[in-house]
Amino acid sequence: MTIRDFIISEFPDQELLFADGFDNAVIGVDHASQRLIYSIDLCMEILAQEGMTMEDALEHLEFNVINAYVGEKTPIWCQDINWL
């Protein structure tokens, strides 16, 4: 079972919008808006594993993914805070 399959099985009545290629960066589901929550840091790591620098990965995400509105089910993008 993939992560996507697991999420769909756990939330069968919700219409969730997945960002292609970033299933391993899903960190939760917002129950109020029924939207997936993605970790920007994990998305950057996925892109880095595909050969991008971290700087290029962040630029790509900001320009092509995070700021793209694709309707009311647009995923939530969460920046991890490491303050310790």
GROMACS .gro file of C-alpha atoms in nm:
model
   84
    1MET     CA    1   0.000   0.000   0.000
    2THR     CA    2   0.134   0.342  -0.093
    3ILE     CA    3   0.110   0.651   0.125
    4ARG     CA    4  -0.152   0.791  -0.114
    5ASP     CA    5  -0.358   0.469  -0.085
    6PHE     CA    6  -0.334   0.483   0.294
    7ILE     CA    7  -0.450   0.846   0.308
    8ILE     CA    8  -0.740   0.775   0.074
    9SER     CA    9  -0.843   0.474   0.285
   10GLU     CA   10  -0.829   0.681   0.606
   11PHE     CA   11  -1.035   0.967   0.456
   12PRO     CA   12  -1.272   0.791   0.214
   13ASP     CA   13  -1.539   1.062   0.220
   14GLN     CA   14  -1.303   1.352   0.156
   15GLU     CA   15  -1.202   1.482  -0.185
   16LEU     CA   16  -0.829   1.537  -0.138
   17LEU     CA   17  -0.604   1.708  -0.392
   18PHE     CA   18  -0.256   1.555  -0.416
   19ALA     CA   19   0.052   1.736  -0.547
   20ASP     CA   20   0.215   1.503  -0.800
   21GLY     CA   21   0.547   1.362  -0.688
   22PHE     CA   22   0.521   1.476  -0.328
   23ASP     CA   23   0.322   1.200  -0.158
   24ASN     CA   24   0.609   1.135   0.086
   25ALA     CA   25   0.589   1.499   0.200
   26VAL     CA   26   0.230   1.479   0.327
   27ILE     CA   27   0.230   1.547   0.701
   28GLY     CA   28  -0.142   1.563   0.769
   29VAL     CA   29  -0.495   1.653   0.673
   30ASP     CA   30  -0.673   1.969   0.786
   31HIS     CA   31  -1.013   1.844   0.895
   32ALA     CA   32  -1.180   2.187   0.884
   33SER     CA   33  -1.100   2.250   0.517
   34GLN     CA   34  -1.042   1.886   0.417
   35ARG     CA   35  -0.708   1.974   0.254
   36LEU     CA   36  -0.378   1.788   0.260
   37ILE     CA   37  -0.088   1.947   0.445
   38TYR     CA   38   0.259   1.920   0.293
   39SER     CA   39   0.598   1.989   0.448
   40ILE     CA   40   0.794   2.231   0.232
   41ASP     CA   41   1.118   2.094   0.376
   42LEU     CA   42   1.027   1.738   0.280
   43CYS     CA   43   0.929   1.856  -0.070
   44MET     CA   44   1.270   2.023  -0.100
   45GLU     CA   45   1.438   1.698   0.005
   46ILE     CA   46   1.244   1.508  -0.261
   47LEU     CA   47   1.357   1.754  -0.528
   48ALA     CA   48   1.715   1.743  -0.397
   49GLN     CA   49   1.711   1.363  -0.433
   50GLU     CA   50   1.617   1.420  -0.797
   51GLY     CA   51   1.927   1.635  -0.846
   52MET     CA   52   1.826   1.991  -0.758
   53THR     CA   53   2.019   2.205  -0.514
   54MET     CA   54   1.821   2.307  -0.207
   55GLU     CA   55   1.813   2.665  -0.333
   56ASP     CA   56   1.680   2.556  -0.673
   57ALA     CA   57   1.429   2.325  -0.504
   58LEU     CA   58   1.289   2.609  -0.293
   59GLU     CA   59   1.272   2.840  -0.593
   60HIS     CA   60   1.094   2.573  -0.798
   61LEU     CA   61   0.846   2.505  -0.519
   62GLU     CA   62   0.770   2.871  -0.458
   63PHE     CA   63   0.725   2.954  -0.826
   64ASN     CA   64   0.551   2.640  -0.952
   65VAL     CA   65   0.385   2.467  -0.660
   66ILE     CA   66   0.327   2.657  -0.336
   67ASN     CA   67   0.181   2.971  -0.492
   68ALA     CA   68  -0.036   2.785  -0.742
   69TYR     CA   69  -0.406   2.806  -0.661
   70VAL     CA   70  -0.590   2.504  -0.798
   71GLY     CA   71  -0.928   2.551  -0.634
   72GLU     CA   72  -1.074   2.524  -0.288
   73LYS     CA   73  -0.891   2.196  -0.224
   74THR     CA   74  -0.548   2.352  -0.289
   75PRO     CA   75  -0.310   2.184  -0.042
   76ILE     CA   76  -0.171   2.365   0.260
   77TRP     CA   77   0.207   2.418   0.250
   78CYS     CA   78   0.378   2.415   0.590
   79GLN     CA   79   0.728   2.541   0.662
   80ASP     CA   80   0.895   2.345   0.940
   81ILE     CA   81   1.021   2.559   1.227
   82ASN     CA   82   1.344   2.443   1.392
   83TRP     CA   83   1.391   2.695   1.669
   84LEU     CA   84   1.588   2.481   1.913
   0.00000   0.00000   0.00000
